[in-house]
């Protein structure tokens, strides 16, 4: 059935020709039974013309409108009364009014014909202007005019709707291109920020290794045990730095611009309490709890956890609505760090995590996913049952080897 529908849509002129042939056959039977002589020949010519209007109404609507007008005038002149072929007048009126590329003057001419044609036809084929009461003439004129006007109104409504949908499609295509461009810009900005963080991480680890190496060289002869501990520290720090570099370099693009600003120590889990206090001071109630036994974490994991909490609370404060509350849970487990941030605000209305505007592009969420992906974890974000929004992250604690 769908294939048939698609075929018909691809061949509109063929469909119109089919209906024109049917109308021609039905009109021929009507004329053979109702007319004769010269009137029958003239009526047959006009009927063929009207059927041609049906067949070519989409290929040349303006020309077919003019042909219909000429046939209508010819029927009045030669006294050819209404027959089934006149149905083409309804069709061409609708077609001209509904075509988005058809000139407006043609649509107005079709409306004028719809208003004047029935009245002229009734006057021409009545026994005389005084043969019937005025109210009866007015009634039958309105009765014949309404179908033509309705055909025009329906067509004009279709024209307006098609133009509206065309504008929507154009706008959607434009917004899609803008969304893709802004998403690329957001990803590029996030990766540039990650590159700056990589500099801090590597610089910190290398500094630790240099200090430990200098200390080991200084006490190499006098304190072998301290030397061994220093070498173990250097080994562990180097492995951690390599693991973090592998994660980060997997998503960074080449050719980043050099950093022009000052570098500052990156925040971690220990700074979450200060962040929570700051958010509370801004007016957002936050229930913060830590579960499990705190222990040192890889710096990349600490930074990722901090940024996720910061981004989630920022969006809750911006978009959660009045009287919103938030909950933050940090759970230490044997080989992973579980993070939960949820609120009881307006739910999915604000949960695309914008950065830089309420355009629904989800830049903040993109940044979260990239950060979590770099440490080999997983992130889930979505509406919370009962209202609000929830962000959960699982961050592995074992460094990659």
Coordinates of C-alpha atoms in Angstrom, one line a residue:
X1 CA 0.0 0.0 0.0
X2 CA 2.8 2.4 0.8
X3 CA 4.5 1.6 -2.5
X4 CA 1.3 2.5 -4.3
X5 CA 1.0 5.7 -2.4
X6 CA 4.6 6.6 -3.2
X7 CA 4.0 5.8 -6.9
X8 CA 1.0 8.1 -7.0
X9 CA 2.8 10.9 -5.3
X10 CA 5.6 10.6 -7.9
X11 CA 3.2 10.7 -10.8
X12 CA 0.6 13.4 -10.0
X13 CA -0.1 14.2 -13.7
X14 CA -0.9 10.6 -14.4
X15 CA -3.3 10.5 -11.5
X16 CA -5.0 13.7 -12.7
X17 CA -5.2 12.3 -16.2
X18 CA -6.9 9.1 -14.9
X19 CA -9.6 11.2 -13.2
X20 CA -10.0 13.4 -16.3
X21 CA -10.7 10.3 -18.4
X22 CA -13.3 9.1 -16.0
X23 CA -14.9 12.5 -16.0
X24 CA -14.9 12.6 -19.8
X25 CA -16.6 9.2 -20.0
X26 CA -19.3 10.2 -17.5
X27 CA -19.8 13.5 -19.1
X28 CA -20.1 11.9 -22.5
X29 CA -22.9 9.6 -21.3
X30 CA -24.6 12.6 -19.8
X31 CA -24.4 14.6 -23.0
X32 CA -25.6 11.7 -25.1
X33 CA -28.7 11.4 -23.0
X34 CA -29.5 15.1 -22.4
X35 CA -28.5 17.0 -25.5
X36 CA -28.5 16.7 -29.3
X37 CA -27.5 18.5 -32.5
X38 CA -25.3 21.5 -32.4
X39 CA -25.7 22.0 -28.7
X40 CA -24.3 18.5 -28.1
X41 CA -21.2 19.2 -30.3
X42 CA -20.4 22.5 -28.6
X43 CA -21.0 20.9 -25.2
X44 CA -18.7 18.1 -26.1
X45 CA -15.9 20.5 -27.1
X46 CA -16.3 22.4 -23.8
X47 CA -16.3 19.1 -21.9
X48 CA -13.1 18.0 -23.5
X49 CA -11.5 21.3 -22.5
X50 CA -12.7 21.0 -18.9
X51 CA -11.3 17.4 -18.7
X52 CA -8.0 18.8 -20.1
X53 CA -8.1 21.3 -17.2
X54 CA -8.3 18.4 -14.8
X55 CA -5.4 16.6 -16.4
X56 CA -3.0 19.6 -16.6
X57 CA -4.1 21.5 -13.5
X58 CA -0.8 20.9 -11.7
X59 CA 1.5 21.4 -14.7
X60 CA 0.0 24.7 -15.9
X61 CA -2.5 25.9 -13.3
X62 CA -2.6 29.5 -14.5
X63 CA -3.2 28.5 -18.1
X64 CA -5.8 26.0 -17.1
X65 CA -7.6 28.8 -15.0
X66 CA -7.7 31.0 -18.1
X67 CA -9.0 28.1 -20.2
X68 CA -11.7 27.4 -17.6
X69 CA -12.7 31.1 -17.6
X70 CA -13.0 31.0 -21.4
X71 CA -15.1 27.9 -21.4
X72 CA -17.4 29.4 -18.7
X73 CA -17.9 32.4 -20.9
X74 CA -18.5 30.2 -23.9
X75 CA -21.2 28.3 -22.0
X76 CA -23.0 31.5 -21.2
X77 CA -22.7 32.8 -24.7
X78 CA -23.9 29.5 -26.4
X79 CA -26.4 28.6 -23.7
X80 CA -24.7 25.3 -22.7
X81 CA -26.2 24.4 -19.4
X82 CA -24.4 22.7 -16.4
X83 CA -23.1 19.2 -17.0
X84 CA -20.7 16.9 -15.0
X85 CA -17.7 18.4 -16.8
X86 CA -18.3 21.7 -14.8
X87 CA -16.8 19.9 -11.8
X88 CA -13.4 21.0 -13.2
X89 CA -14.3 24.5 -12.2
X90 CA -14.3 23.5 -8.5
X91 CA -11.0 21.6 -9.0
X92 CA -9.2 24.5 -10.7
X93 CA -10.4 27.0 -8.1
X94 CA -9.0 24.8 -5.3
X95 CA -5.7 24.2 -7.3
X96 CA -5.0 27.8 -8.0
X97 CA -5.8 28.9 -4.4
X98 CA -3.6 26.2 -2.9
X99 CA -0.5 26.4 -5.0
X100 CA 2.4 28.0 -3.0
X101 CA 4.2 29.2 -6.2
X102 CA 1.1 30.4 -8.1
X103 CA 0.8 34.2 -8.4
X104 CA -1.7 35.7 -6.0
X105 CA -3.5 37.5 -8.8
X106 CA -4.5 34.2 -10.2
X107 CA -5.9 33.1 -6.8
X108 CA -7.9 36.4 -6.6
X109 CA -9.2 35.8 -10.2
X110 CA -10.4 32.3 -9.1
X111 CA -12.2 33.9 -6.1
X112 CA -13.8 36.5 -8.4
X113 CA -15.0 33.7 -10.7
X114 CA -16.3 31.7 -7.7
X115 CA -18.4 34.7 -6.6
X116 CA -19.6 35.9 -10.0
X117 CA -19.9 32.7 -12.1
X118 CA -22.9 31.1 -10.3
X119 CA -24.9 34.3 -10.3
X120 CA -24.2 34.9 -14.0
X121 CA -25.1 31.3 -14.8
X122 CA -28.4 31.5 -12.8
X123 CA -29.3 34.7 -14.5
X124 CA -28.5 33.4 -18.0
X125 CA -30.5 30.2 -17.7
X126 CA -33.5 31.5 -15.8
X127 CA -36.6 32.4 -17.7
X128 CA -36.0 36.1 -16.9
X129 CA -34.8 38.4 -14.1
X130 CA -38.5 38.9 -13.1
X131 CA -39.7 35.3 -13.5
X132 CA -38.8 34.5 -9.9
X133 CA -39.1 36.4 -6.6
X134 CA -35.9 38.2 -5.5
X135 CA -35.5 36.1 -2.4
X136 CA -35.6 32.9 -4.5
X137 CA -33.0 34.2 -6.9
X138 CA -30.8 35.3 -4.0
X139 CA -31.2 31.9 -2.3
X140 CA -30.3 29.9 -5.3
X141 CA -27.4 32.2 -6.1
X142 CA -26.0 31.7 -2.6
X143 CA -26.6 28.0 -2.8
X144 CA -24.5 27.8 -6.0
X145 CA -21.9 30.2 -4.9
X146 CA -21.1 28.6 -1.5
X147 CA -19.4 25.4 -2.9
X148 CA -17.1 27.5 -5.2
X149 CA -16.2 29.8 -2.3
X150 CA -15.5 26.8 0.0
X151 CA -13.3 25.3 -2.6
X152 CA -11.3 28.5 -2.8
X153 CA -11.2 28.9 1.0
X154 CA -9.9 25.3 1.4
X155 CA -7.3 25.8 -1.2
X156 CA -6.1 29.1 0.4
X157 CA -5.9 27.4 3.7
X158 CA -3.8 24.6 2.2
X159 CA -1.5 27.3 0.7
X160 CA -1.1 28.9 4.1
X161 CA -0.4 25.6 5.8
X162 CA 2.1 24.5 3.2
X163 CA 3.9 27.9 3.5
X164 CA 4.0 27.5 7.3
X165 CA 5.4 24.0 7.2
X166 CA 8.0 25.1 4.6
X167 CA 9.1 27.8 7.0
X168 CA 9.3 25.3 9.8
X169 CA 11.4 22.9 7.8
X170 CA 13.7 25.7 6.7
X171 CA 14.0 26.9 10.3
X172 CA 14.6 23.4 11.6
X173 CA 17.3 22.8 9.0
X174 CA 19.0 26.1 9.9
X175 CA 18.8 25.4 13.6
X176 CA 20.2 21.9 13.0
X177 CA 23.2 23.4 11.2
X178 CA 23.7 26.0 14.0
X179 CA 23.4 23.2 16.6
X180 CA 26.1 21.2 14.9
X181 CA 28.3 24.2 14.7
X182 CA 27.8 25.2 18.3
X183 CA 28.3 21.6 19.4
X184 CA 31.6 21.5 17.6
X185 CA 32.6 24.8 19.2
X186 CA 31.6 23.5 22.6
X187 CA 33.6 20.3 22.2
X188 CA 36.6 22.3 21.0
X189 CA 36.4 24.7 23.9
X190 CA 36.1 21.7 26.3
X191 CA 39.0 20.0 24.8
X192 CA 41.1 23.1 25.0
X193 CA 40.2 23.4 28.7
X194 CA 41.2 19.7 29.1
X195 CA 44.5 20.5 27.4
X196 CA 45.2 23.2 30.0
X197 CA 44.3 20.8 32.8
X198 CA 46.6 18.2 31.3
X199 CA 49.4 20.7 31.6
X200 CA 48.7 21.1 35.3
X201 CA 48.5 17.4 35.9
X202 CA 51.7 16.6 34.0
X203 CA 53.6 19.5 35.6
X204 CA 52.6 18.4 39.0
X205 CA 53.6 14.8 38.6
X206 CA 56.9 15.7 36.9
X207 CA 57.7 18.1 39.7
X208 CA 57.0 15.4 42.3
X209 CA 59.3 13.0 40.4
X210 CA 62.1 15.6 40.1
X211 CA 61.9 16.4 43.9
X212 CA 61.9 12.7 44.8
X213 CA 64.8 12.0 42.4
X214 CA 66.8 14.9 43.9
X215 CA 66.1 13.7 47.4
X216 CA 67.0 10.1 46.5
X217 CA 70.3 11.2 45.0
X218 CA 71.1 13.3 48.1
X219 CA 70.5 10.4 50.6
X220 CA 71.6 7.6 48.3
X221 CA 74.7 6.7 50.4
X222 CA 73.5 7.6 53.9
X223 CA 69.8 6.4 53.9
X224 CA 69.1 3.5 51.5
X225 CA 65.6 3.0 52.9
X226 CA 64.6 6.6 52.1
X227 CA 66.1 6.2 48.7
X228 CA 64.0 3.1 48.1
X229 CA 60.8 4.9 49.2
X230 CA 61.7 7.9 46.9
X231 CA 62.2 5.5 44.0
X232 CA 58.8 3.8 44.6
X233 CA 57.2 7.2 44.7
X234 CA 58.8 8.2 41.4
X235 CA 57.7 4.9 39.9
X236 CA 54.0 5.2 41.0
X237 CA 53.8 8.9 40.1
X238 CA 55.2 8.2 36.6
X239 CA 52.7 5.4 36.0
X240 CA 49.9 7.6 37.1
X241 CA 51.0 10.4 34.8
X242 CA 51.3 8.0 31.9
X243 CA 47.8 6.7 32.5
X244 CA 46.3 10.2 32.7
X245 CA 48.2 11.3 29.6
X246 CA 46.9 8.2 27.6
X247 CA 43.3 9.1 28.6
X248 CA 43.6 12.7 27.8
X249 CA 45.5 12.4 24.6
X250 CA 42.9 10.1 23.3
X251 CA 40.4 12.9 23.0
X252 CA 42.6 16.0 22.4
X253 CA 43.0 17.4 19.0
X254 CA 46.3 18.6 17.7
X255 CA 47.3 22.2 17.2
X256 CA 45.9 23.7 20.4
X257 CA 46.7 27.3 20.9
X258 CA 49.2 28.0 23.7
X259 CA 47.7 29.0 27.0
X260 CA 48.0 32.7 27.8
X261 CA 46.5 32.7 31.3
X262 CA 47.9 31.7 34.7
X263 CA 47.6 28.2 35.9
X264 CA 46.1 27.4 39.3
X265 CA 45.9 24.2 41.3
X266 CA 43.0 22.0 40.1
X267 CA 40.3 21.3 42.6
X268 CA 39.5 17.9 43.9
X269 CA 37.3 15.9 46.3
X270 CA 38.6 17.8 49.3
X271 CA 37.4 21.1 47.9
X272 CA 33.8 19.8 47.5
X273 CA 32.9 21.0 51.0
X274 CA 34.0 24.5 50.0
X275 CA 31.9 24.2 46.8
X276 CA 28.9 23.1 48.7
X277 CA 29.2 25.9 51.2
X278 CA 29.5 28.4 48.3
X279 CA 26.3 27.0 46.7
X280 CA 24.5 27.1 50.0
X281 CA 25.5 30.7 50.4
X282 CA 24.0 31.4 47.0
X283 CA 20.6 30.2 48.3
X284 CA 20.5 26.5 47.1
X285 CA 19.9 24.0 50.0
X286 CA 22.3 21.0 49.4
X287 CA 22.3 17.8 51.4
X288 CA 25.9 16.6 51.1
X289 CA 27.0 13.2 52.4
X290 CA 30.1 11.1 52.0
X291 CA 30.0 7.3 52.3
X292 CA 32.9 4.9 52.8
X293 CA 36.4 5.6 53.9
X294 CA 38.0 8.6 52.1
X295 CA 41.4 7.8 50.6
X296 CA 43.8 9.4 48.1
X297 CA 42.4 9.3 44.5
X298 CA 44.0 9.9 41.1
X299 CA 44.0 13.6 40.4
X300 CA 42.0 13.1 37.2
X301 CA 39.3 11.3 39.1
X302 CA 39.2 14.0 41.8
X303 CA 39.0 16.7 39.2
X304 CA 36.2 14.9 37.2
X305 CA 34.2 14.4 40.4
X306 CA 34.5 18.1 41.3
X307 CA 33.6 19.3 37.9
X308 CA 30.5 17.1 37.7
X309 CA 29.2 18.3 41.0
X310 CA 30.0 21.9 40.1
X311 CA 28.2 21.7 36.8
X312 CA 25.1 19.8 38.1
X313 CA 24.6 22.2 41.0
X314 CA 25.1 25.2 38.8
X315 CA 22.4 24.0 36.4
X316 CA 20.1 23.2 39.3
X317 CA 20.5 26.7 40.7
X318 CA 20.0 28.3 37.2
X319 CA 17.1 26.2 35.9
X320 CA 15.6 24.2 38.8
X321 CA 13.0 26.9 39.7
X322 CA 12.0 28.3 43.0
X323 CA 12.3 26.3 46.3
X324 CA 14.5 23.7 44.7
X325 CA 16.7 21.5 46.8
X326 CA 19.6 19.3 45.8
X327 CA 21.3 16.2 47.1
X328 CA 25.0 15.2 46.6
X329 CA 26.3 11.7 47.5
X330 CA 29.9 10.6 47.2
X331 CA 30.6 6.9 47.9
X332 CA 34.0 5.4 48.2
X333 CA 34.1 1.7 47.1
X334 CA 36.9 -0.8 46.6
X335 CA 37.6 -0.1 43.0
X336 CA 35.3 2.9 42.1
X337 CA 33.9 6.2 43.2
X338 CA 30.2 6.6 42.9
X339 CA 28.7 10.0 42.5
X340 CA 25.1 11.1 42.7
X341 CA 23.7 14.6 42.2
X342 CA 19.9 15.1 42.0
X343 CA 17.4 17.8 42.6
X344 CA 13.6 18.1 43.0
X345 CA 13.2 21.0 40.6
X346 CA 11.3 21.4 37.3
X347 CA 12.8 18.2 35.9
X348 CA 13.7 17.7 32.3
X349 CA 13.0 21.4 31.4
X350 CA 16.5 22.4 32.4
X351 CA 18.4 19.2 32.2
X352 CA 20.1 19.5 28.9
X353 CA 22.9 21.3 30.8
X354 CA 23.4 24.4 28.8
X355 CA 26.6 26.3 28.8
X356 CA 26.2 29.8 27.7
X357 CA 22.5 30.0 27.1
X358 CA 19.1 28.3 27.2
X359 CA 19.3 26.9 23.7
X360 CA 19.0 23.3 24.8
X361 CA 22.2 22.2 23.1
X362 CA 23.6 20.3 26.1
X363 CA 27.1 21.7 26.2
X364 CA 27.5 21.1 29.9
X365 CA 26.4 17.5 29.5
X366 CA 28.9 17.0 26.6
X367 CA 31.6 18.2 28.9
X368 CA 30.6 15.9 31.7
X369 CA 30.6 12.9 29.4
X370 CA 34.0 13.7 28.0
X371 CA 35.5 14.1 31.4
X372 CA 34.0 10.8 32.6
X373 CA 35.0 9.0 29.4
X374 CA 38.6 10.2 29.9
X375 CA 38.9 8.3 33.2
X376 CA 37.2 5.2 31.9
X377 CA 33.9 5.7 33.8
X378 CA 30.2 6.0 32.9
X379 CA 27.7 8.8 33.3
X380 CA 23.9 8.7 33.3
X381 CA 21.7 11.8 33.3
X382 CA 17.9 12.0 33.1
X383 CA 14.6 13.0 34.7
X384 CA 14.2 11.7 38.3
X385 CA 11.0 9.7 39.2
X386 CA 8.7 12.0 41.1
X387 CA 10.2 15.2 39.5
X388 CA 13.5 16.8 39.2
X389 CA 16.7 15.5 37.6
X390 CA 19.4 13.1 38.4
X391 CA 23.1 12.7 37.4
X392 CA 25.0 9.6 38.4
X393 CA 28.6 8.8 37.6
X394 CA 30.8 5.8 38.3
X395 CA 34.6 6.6 38.3
X396 CA 37.0 3.7 38.4
X397 CA 39.9 4.1 40.8
X398 CA 42.4 1.7 39.3
X399 CA 44.8 3.4 36.8
X400 CA 45.1 2.0 33.4
X401 CA 48.2 0.1 32.5

